[in-house]
N, CA, C and O of each residue as an XYZ file, in Angstrom:
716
protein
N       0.981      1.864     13.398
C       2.254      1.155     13.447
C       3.234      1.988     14.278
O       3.228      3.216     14.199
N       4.209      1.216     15.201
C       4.935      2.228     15.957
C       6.257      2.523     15.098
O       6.830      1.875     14.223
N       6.569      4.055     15.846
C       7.700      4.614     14.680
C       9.050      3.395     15.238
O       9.093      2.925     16.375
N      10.005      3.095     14.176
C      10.800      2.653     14.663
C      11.970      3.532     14.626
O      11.916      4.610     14.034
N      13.162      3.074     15.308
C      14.104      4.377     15.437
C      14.910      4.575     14.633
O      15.871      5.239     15.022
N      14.914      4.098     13.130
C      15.231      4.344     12.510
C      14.181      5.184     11.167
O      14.381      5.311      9.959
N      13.424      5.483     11.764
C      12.018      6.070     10.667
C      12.061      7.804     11.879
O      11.546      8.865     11.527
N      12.582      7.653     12.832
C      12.764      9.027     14.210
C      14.254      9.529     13.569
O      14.512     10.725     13.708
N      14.976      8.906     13.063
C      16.333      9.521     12.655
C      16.024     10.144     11.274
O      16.697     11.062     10.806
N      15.039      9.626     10.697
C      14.749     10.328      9.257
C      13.909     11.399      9.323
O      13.951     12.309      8.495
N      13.081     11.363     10.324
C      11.938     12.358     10.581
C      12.930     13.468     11.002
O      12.878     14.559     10.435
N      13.856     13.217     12.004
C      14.682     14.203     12.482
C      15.732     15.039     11.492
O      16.180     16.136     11.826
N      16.026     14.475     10.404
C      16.839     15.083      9.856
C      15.896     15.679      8.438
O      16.317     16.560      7.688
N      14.694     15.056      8.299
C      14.094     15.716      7.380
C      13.256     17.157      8.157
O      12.771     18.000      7.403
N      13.152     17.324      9.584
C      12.555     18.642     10.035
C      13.929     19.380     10.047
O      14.004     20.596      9.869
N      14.858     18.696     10.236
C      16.446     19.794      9.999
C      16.702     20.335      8.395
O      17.219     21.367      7.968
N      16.235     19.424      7.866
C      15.859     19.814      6.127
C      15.373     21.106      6.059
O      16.173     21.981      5.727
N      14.275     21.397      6.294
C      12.646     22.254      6.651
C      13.438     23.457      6.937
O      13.619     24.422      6.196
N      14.047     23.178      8.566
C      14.877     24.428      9.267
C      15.750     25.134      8.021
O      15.900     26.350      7.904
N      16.209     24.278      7.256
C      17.462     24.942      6.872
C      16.978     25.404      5.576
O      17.886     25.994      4.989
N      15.764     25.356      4.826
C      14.922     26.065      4.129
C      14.748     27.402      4.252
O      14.909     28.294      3.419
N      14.229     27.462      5.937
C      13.700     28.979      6.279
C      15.091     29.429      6.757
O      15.065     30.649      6.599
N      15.933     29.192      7.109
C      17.125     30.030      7.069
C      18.233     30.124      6.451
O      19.133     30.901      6.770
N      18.264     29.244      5.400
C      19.620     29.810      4.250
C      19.510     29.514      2.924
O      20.371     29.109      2.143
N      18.346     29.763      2.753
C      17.740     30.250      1.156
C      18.446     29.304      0.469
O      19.144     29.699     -0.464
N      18.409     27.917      0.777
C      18.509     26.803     -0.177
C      17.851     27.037     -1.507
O      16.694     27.428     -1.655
N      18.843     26.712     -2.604
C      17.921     27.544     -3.941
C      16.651     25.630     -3.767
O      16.760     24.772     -2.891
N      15.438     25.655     -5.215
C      14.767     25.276     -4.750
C      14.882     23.951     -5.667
O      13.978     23.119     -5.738
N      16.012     23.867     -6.307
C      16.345     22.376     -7.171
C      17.162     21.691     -6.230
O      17.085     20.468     -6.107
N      17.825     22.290     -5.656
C      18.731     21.609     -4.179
C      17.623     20.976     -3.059
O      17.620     19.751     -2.938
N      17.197     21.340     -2.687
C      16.306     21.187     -1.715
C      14.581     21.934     -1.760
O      14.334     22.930     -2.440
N      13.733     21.349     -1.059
C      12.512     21.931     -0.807
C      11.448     21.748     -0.221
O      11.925     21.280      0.813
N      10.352     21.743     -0.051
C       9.495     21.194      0.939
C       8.843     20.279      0.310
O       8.458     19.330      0.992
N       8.555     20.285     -1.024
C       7.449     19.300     -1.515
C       8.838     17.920     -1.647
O       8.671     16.726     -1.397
N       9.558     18.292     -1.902
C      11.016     16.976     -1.823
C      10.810     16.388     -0.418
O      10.733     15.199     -0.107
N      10.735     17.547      0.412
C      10.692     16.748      2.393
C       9.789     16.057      2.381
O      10.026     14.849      2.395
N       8.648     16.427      2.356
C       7.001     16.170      2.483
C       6.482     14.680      2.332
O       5.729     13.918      2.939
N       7.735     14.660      0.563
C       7.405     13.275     -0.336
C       8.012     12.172      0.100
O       7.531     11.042      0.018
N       9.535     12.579      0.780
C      10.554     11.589      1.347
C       9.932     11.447      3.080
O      10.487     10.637      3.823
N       8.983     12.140      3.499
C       8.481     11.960      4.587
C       7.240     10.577      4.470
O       7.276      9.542      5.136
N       6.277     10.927      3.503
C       5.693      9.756      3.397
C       5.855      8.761      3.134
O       5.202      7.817      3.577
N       7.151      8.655      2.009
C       7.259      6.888      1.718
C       8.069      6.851      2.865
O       8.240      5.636      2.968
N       8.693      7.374      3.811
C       9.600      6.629      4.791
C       8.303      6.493      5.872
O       8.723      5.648      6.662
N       7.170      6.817      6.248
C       6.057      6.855      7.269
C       5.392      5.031      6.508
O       5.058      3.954      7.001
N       5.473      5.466      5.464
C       4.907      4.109      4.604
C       5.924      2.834      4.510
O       5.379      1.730      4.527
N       6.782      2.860      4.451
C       8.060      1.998      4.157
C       9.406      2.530      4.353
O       9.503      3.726      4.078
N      10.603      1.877      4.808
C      11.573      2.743      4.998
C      12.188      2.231      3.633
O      12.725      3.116      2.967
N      12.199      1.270      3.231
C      12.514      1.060      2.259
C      12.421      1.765      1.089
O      13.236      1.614      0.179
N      11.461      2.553      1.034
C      11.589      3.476     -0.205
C      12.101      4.933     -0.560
O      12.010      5.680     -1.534
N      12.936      5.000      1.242
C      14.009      5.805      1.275
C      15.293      5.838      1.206
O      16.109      6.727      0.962
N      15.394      4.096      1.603
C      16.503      3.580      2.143
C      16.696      1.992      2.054
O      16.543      1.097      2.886
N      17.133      2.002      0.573
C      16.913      0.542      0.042
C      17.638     -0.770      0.683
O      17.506     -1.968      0.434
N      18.315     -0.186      1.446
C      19.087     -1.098      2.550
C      18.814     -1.680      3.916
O      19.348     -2.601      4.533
N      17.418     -0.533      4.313
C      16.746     -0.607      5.468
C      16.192     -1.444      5.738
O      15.663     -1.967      4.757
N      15.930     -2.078      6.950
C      15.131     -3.439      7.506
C      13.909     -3.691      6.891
O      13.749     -2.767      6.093
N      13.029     -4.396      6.843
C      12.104     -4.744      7.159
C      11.409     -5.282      8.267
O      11.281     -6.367      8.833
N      10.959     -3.980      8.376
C      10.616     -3.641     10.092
C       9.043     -4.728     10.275
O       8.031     -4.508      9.610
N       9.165     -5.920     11.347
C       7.664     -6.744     11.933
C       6.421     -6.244     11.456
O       5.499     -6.570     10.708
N       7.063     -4.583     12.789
C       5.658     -3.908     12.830
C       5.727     -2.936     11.829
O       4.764     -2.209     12.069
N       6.209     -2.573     11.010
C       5.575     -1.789     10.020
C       4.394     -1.509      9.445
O       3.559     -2.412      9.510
N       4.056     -0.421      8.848
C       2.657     -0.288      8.125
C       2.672     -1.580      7.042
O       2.072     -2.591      7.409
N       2.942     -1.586      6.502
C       2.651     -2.866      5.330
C       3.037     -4.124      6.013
O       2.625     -5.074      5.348
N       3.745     -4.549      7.210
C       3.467     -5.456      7.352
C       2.662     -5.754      8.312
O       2.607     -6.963      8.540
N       2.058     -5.136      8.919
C       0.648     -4.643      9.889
C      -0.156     -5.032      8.851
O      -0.501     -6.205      8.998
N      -0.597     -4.518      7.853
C      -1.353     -4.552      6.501
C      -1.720     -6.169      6.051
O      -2.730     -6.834      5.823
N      -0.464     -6.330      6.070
C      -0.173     -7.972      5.638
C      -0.979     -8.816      6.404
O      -1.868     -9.553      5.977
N      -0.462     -8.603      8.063
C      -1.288     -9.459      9.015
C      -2.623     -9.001      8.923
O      -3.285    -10.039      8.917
N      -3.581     -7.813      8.829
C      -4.397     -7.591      8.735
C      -5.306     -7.960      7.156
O      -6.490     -8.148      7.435
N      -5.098     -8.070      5.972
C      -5.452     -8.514      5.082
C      -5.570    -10.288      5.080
O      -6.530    -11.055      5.010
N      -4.470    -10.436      5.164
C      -4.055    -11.962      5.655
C      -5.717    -12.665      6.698
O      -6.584    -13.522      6.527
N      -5.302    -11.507      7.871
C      -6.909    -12.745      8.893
C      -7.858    -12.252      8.097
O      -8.428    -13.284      7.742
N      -8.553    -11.135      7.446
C      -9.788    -11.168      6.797
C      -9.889    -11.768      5.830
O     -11.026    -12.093      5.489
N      -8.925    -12.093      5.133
C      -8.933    -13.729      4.024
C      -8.846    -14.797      4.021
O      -9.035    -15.638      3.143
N      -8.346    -14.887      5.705
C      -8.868    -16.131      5.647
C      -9.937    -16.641      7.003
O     -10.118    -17.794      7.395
N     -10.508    -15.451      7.502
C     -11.962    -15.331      8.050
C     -12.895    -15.465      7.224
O     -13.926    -15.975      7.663
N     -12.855    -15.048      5.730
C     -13.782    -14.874      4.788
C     -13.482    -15.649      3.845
O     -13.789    -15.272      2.714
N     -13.009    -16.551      3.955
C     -12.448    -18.000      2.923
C     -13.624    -18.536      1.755
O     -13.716    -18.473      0.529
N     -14.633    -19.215      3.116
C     -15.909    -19.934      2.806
C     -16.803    -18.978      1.984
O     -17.460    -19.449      1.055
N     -16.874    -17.433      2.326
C     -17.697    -16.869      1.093
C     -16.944    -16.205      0.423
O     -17.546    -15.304     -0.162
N     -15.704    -16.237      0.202
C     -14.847    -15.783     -0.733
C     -14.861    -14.351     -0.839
O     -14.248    -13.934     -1.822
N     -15.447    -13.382     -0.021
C     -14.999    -12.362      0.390
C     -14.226    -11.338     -0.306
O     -13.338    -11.962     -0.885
N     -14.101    -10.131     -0.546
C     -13.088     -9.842     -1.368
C     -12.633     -8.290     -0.427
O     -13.512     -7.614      0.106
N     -11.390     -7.972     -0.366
C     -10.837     -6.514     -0.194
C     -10.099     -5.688     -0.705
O      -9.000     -5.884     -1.224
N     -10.563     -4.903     -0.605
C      -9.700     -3.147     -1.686
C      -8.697     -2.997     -0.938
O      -8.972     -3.232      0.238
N      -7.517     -2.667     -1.143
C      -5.928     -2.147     -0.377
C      -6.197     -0.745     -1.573
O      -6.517     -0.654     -2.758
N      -5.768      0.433     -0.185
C      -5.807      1.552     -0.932
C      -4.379      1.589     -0.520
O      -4.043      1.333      0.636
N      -3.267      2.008     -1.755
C      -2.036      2.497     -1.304
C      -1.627      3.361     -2.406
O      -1.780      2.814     -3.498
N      -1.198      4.436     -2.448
C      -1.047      5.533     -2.989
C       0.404      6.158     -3.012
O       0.695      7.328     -3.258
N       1.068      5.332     -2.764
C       2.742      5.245     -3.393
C       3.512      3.819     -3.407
O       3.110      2.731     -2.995
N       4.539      4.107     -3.908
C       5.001      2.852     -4.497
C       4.377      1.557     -5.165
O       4.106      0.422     -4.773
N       4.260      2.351     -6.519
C       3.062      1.260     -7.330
C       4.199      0.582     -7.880
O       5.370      0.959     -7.915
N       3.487     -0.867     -8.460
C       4.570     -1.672     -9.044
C       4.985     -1.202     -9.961
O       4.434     -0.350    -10.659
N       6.792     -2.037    -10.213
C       7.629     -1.560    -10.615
C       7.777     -2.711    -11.745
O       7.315     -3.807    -11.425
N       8.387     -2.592    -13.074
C       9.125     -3.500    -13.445
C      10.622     -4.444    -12.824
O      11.499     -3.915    -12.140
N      10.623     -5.857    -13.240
C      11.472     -6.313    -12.291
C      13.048     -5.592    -12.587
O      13.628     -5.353    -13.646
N      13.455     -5.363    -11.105
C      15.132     -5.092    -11.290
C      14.818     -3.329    -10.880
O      15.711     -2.603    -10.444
N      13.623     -2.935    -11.084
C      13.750     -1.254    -11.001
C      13.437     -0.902     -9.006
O      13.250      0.250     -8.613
N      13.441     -1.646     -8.409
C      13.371     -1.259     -7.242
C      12.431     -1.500     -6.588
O      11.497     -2.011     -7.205
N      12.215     -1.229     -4.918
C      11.517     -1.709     -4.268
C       9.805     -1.221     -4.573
O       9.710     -0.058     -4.963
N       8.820     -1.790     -4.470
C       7.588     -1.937     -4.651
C       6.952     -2.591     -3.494
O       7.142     -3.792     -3.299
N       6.087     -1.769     -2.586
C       5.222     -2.076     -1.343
C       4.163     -3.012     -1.966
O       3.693     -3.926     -1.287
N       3.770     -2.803     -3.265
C       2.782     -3.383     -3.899
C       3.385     -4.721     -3.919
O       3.144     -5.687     -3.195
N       4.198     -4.593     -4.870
C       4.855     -6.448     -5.170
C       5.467     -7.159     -3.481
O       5.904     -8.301     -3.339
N       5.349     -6.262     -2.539
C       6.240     -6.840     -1.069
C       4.811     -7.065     -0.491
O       4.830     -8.183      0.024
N       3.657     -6.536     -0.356
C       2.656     -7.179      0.092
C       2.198     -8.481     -0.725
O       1.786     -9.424     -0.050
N       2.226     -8.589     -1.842
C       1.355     -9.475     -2.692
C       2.281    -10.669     -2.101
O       1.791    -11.662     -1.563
N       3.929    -10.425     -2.292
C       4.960    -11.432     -2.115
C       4.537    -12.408     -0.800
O       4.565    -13.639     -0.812
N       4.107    -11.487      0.426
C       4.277    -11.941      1.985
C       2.316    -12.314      1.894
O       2.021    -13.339      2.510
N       1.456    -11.791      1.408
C       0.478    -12.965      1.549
C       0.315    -14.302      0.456
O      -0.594    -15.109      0.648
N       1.095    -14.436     -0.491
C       1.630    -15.087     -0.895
C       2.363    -16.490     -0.443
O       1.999    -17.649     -0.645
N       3.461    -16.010      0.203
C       3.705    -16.812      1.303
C       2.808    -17.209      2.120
O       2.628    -18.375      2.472
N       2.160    -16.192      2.481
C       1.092    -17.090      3.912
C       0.367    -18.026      3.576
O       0.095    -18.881      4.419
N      -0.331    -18.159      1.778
C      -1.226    -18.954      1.643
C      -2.038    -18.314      0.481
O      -2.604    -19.023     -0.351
N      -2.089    -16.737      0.438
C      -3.178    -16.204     -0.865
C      -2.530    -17.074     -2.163
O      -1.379    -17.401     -2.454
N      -3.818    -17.278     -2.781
C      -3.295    -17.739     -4.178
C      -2.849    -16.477     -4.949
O      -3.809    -15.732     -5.149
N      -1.507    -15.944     -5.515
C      -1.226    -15.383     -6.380
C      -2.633    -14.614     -7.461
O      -2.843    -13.481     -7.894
N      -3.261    -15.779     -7.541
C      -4.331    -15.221     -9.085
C      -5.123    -14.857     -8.181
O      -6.151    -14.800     -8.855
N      -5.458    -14.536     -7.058
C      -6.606    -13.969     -5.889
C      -5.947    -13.009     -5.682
O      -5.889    -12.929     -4.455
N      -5.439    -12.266     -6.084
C      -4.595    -10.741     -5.857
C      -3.972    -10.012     -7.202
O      -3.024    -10.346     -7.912
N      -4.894     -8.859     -7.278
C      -4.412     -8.113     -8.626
C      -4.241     -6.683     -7.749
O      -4.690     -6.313     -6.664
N      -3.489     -6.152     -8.621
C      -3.324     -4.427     -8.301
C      -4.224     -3.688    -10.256
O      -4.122     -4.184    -11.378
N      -5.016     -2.363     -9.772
C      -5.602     -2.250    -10.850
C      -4.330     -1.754    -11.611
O      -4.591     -2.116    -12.758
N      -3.492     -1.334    -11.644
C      -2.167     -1.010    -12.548
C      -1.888     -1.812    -13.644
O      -1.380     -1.257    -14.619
N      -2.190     -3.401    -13.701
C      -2.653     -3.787    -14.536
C      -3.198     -3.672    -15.696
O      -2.759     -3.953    -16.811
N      -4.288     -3.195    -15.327
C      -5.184     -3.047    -15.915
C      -5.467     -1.930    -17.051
O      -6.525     -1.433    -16.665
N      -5.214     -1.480    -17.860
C      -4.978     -0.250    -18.493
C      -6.223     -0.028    -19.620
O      -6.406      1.069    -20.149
N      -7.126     -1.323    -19.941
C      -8.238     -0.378    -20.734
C      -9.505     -0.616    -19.834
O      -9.478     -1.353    -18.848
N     -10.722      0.134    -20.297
C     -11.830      0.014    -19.914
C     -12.215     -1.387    -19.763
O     -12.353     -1.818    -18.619
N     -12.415     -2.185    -20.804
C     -12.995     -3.141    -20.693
C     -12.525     -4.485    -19.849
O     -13.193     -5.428    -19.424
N     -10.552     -4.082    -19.747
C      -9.970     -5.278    -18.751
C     -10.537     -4.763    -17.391
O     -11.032     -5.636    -16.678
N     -10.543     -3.665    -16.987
C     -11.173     -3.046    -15.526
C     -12.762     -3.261    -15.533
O     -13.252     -2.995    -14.435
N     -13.626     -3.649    -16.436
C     -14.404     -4.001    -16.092
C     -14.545     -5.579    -15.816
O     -15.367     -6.025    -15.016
N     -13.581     -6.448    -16.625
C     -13.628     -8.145    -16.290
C     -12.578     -7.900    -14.634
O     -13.047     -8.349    -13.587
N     -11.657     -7.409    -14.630
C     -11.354     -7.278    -12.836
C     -12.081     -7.210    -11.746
O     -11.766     -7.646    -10.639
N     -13.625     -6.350    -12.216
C     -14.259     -5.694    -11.123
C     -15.670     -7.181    -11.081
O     -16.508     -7.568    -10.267
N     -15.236     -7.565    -12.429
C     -16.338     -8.782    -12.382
C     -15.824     -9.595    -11.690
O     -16.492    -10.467    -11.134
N     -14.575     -9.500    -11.571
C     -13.778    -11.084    -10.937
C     -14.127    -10.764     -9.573
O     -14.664    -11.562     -8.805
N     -13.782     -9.486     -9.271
C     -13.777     -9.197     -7.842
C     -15.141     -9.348     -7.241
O     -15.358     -9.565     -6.049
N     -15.954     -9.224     -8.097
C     -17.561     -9.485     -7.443
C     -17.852    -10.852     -7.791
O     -18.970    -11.338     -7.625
N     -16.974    -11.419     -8.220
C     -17.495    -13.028     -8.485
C     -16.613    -13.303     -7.184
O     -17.356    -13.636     -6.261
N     -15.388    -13.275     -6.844
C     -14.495    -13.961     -5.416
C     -13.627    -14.671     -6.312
O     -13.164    -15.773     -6.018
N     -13.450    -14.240     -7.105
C     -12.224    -14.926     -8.182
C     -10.749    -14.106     -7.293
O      -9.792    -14.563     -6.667
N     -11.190    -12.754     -7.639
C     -10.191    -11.895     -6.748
C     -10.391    -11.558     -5.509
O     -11.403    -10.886     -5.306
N      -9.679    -11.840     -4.544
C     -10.284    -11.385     -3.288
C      -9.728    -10.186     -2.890
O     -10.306     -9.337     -2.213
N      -8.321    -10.107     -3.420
C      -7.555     -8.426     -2.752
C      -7.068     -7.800     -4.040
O      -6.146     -8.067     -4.811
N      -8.235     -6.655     -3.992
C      -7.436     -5.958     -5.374
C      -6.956     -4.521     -4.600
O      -7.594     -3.786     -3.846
N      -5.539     -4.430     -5.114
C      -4.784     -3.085     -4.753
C      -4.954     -2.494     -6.028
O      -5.199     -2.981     -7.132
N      -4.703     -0.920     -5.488
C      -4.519      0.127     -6.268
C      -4.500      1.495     -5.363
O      -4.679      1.444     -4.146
N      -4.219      2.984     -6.219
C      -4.152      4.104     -5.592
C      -5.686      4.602     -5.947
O      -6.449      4.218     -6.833
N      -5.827      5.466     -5.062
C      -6.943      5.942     -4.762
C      -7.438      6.984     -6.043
O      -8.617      7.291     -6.223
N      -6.244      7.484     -6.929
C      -6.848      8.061     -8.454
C      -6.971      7.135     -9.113
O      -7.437      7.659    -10.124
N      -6.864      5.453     -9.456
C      -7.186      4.683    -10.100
C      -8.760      4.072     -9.450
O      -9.800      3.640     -9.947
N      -8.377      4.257     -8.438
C      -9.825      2.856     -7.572
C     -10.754      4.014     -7.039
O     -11.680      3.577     -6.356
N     -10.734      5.318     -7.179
C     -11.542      5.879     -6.662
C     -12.979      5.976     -7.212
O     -13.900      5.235     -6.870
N     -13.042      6.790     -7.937
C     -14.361      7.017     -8.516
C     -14.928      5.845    -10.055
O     -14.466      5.963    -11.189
N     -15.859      4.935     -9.688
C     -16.078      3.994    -10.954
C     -15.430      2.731    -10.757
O     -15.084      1.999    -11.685
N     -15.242      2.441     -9.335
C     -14.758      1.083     -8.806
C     -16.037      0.199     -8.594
O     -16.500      0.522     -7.500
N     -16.588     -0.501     -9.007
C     -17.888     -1.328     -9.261
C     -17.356     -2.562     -9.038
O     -17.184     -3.403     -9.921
N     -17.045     -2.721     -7.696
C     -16.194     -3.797     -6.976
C     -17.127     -4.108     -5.672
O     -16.648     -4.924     -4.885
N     -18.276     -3.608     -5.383
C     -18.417     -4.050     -4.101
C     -19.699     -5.316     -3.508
O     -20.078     -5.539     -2.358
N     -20.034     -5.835     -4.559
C     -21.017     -6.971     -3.891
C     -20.075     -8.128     -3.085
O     -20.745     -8.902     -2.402
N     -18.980     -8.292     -3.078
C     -18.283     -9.225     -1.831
C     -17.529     -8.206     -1.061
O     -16.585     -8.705     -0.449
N     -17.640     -7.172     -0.940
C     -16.747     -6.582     -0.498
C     -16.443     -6.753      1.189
O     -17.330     -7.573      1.425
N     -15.953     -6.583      2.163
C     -15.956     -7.053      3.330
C     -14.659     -6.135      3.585
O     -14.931     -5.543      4.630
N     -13.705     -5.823      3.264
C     -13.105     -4.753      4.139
C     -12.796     -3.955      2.996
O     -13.006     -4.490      1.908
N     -12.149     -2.288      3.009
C     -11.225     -1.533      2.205
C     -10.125     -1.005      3.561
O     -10.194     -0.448      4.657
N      -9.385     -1.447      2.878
C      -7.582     -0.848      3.989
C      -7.402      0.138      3.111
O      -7.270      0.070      1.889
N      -7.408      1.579      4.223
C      -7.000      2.981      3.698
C      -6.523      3.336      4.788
O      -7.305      3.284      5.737
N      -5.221      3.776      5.040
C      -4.542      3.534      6.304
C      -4.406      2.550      7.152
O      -4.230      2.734      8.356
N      -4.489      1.177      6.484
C      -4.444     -0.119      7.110
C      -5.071     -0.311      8.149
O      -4.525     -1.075      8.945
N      -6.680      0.393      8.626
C      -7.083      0.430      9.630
C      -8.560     -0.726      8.882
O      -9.214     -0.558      7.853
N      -8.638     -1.882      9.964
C      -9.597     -3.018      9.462
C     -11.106     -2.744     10.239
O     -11.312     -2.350     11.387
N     -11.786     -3.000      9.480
C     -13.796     -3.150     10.332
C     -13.408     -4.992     11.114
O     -12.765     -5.964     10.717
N     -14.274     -4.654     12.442
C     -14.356     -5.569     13.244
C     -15.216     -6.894     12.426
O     -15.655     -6.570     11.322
N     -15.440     -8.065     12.781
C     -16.260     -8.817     11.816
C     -17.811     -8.723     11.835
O     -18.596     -9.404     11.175
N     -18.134     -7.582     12.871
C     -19.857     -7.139     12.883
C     -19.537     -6.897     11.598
O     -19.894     -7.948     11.065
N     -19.056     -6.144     10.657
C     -19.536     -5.237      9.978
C     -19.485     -6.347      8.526
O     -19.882     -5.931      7.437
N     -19.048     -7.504      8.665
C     -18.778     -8.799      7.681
C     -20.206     -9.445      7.262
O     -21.018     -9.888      8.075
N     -20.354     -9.425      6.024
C     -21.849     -9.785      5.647
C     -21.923    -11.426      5.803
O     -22.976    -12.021      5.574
């Protein structure tokens, strides 16, 4: 996704952050690097989750994501197809507590046409046995896009007999690779 110039004004003042670390012994509740680091990724990911006022940028990562989830669902309609979204900040929120990349993707393929009940995030999901009827849905094509972070969906995700893409850096397989 290209930077926009308002994601170059944040980058810029968060490496002026950094600078002013190594030279005036900012104590480390004021400022710090793992604070830069963190406000560096959700603004690389969304500006919105730096800057709740900020656009919603076309080309953004999530909405790159969007268009890209979006054509493999509905390239893969007829066999019902299913895909993993790996995103690893901004998990959903309760309503009123703030912006959520999770609930802003589900919202905008939503709009395009996904059915709502064809899209779960595993956050949901909180015992063993509901994560195992999810992973059934998802191998039945009940669900076609299940989100989650990569310490929830990583290890013991038994999701993949429809599987046809996973977005981990929103980067998509060409349709060779589509069963």
């Amino acid at each position: 996704a290209p930077c926009s110039p308002e994601l170059k004004e944040i980058v810029a003042a968060l490496a002026k952050r950094a600078e002013r670390l190594k030279t005036d012994h900012v104590p480390p509740w004021e400022d710090n690097m793992l604070k830069i680091t963190g406000e560096g990724r959700k603004a690389a990911l969304d500006l919105r989750l730096v800057r709740p006022g900020a656009p919603d940028h076309a080309d953004s990562k999530v909405n790159t994501a969007v268009r890209e989830i979006f054509s493999v669902w509905q390239e893969t309609r007829a066999k019902k197809l299913s895909q993993i979204v790996f995103c690893d900040l901004s998990t959903p929120k309760a309503e009123g507590e703030g912006f959520s990349v999770y609930q802003d993707l589900k919202a905008k393929l939503v709009r395009l046409g996904v059915p709502s009940e064809e899209i779960a995030f595993i956050q949901d999901y909180d015992s063993d046995a509901s994560k195992l009827a999810l992973f059934r849905d998802v191998r039945a094509g009940k669900v076609r896009v299940l989100m989650g972070s990569t310490q929830k969906m990583g290890a013991g995700t038994n999701a993949q007999t429809l599987l046809v893409a996973e977005h981990h850096r929103w980067r998509r397989p060409g349709p060779s690779a589509w069963p």
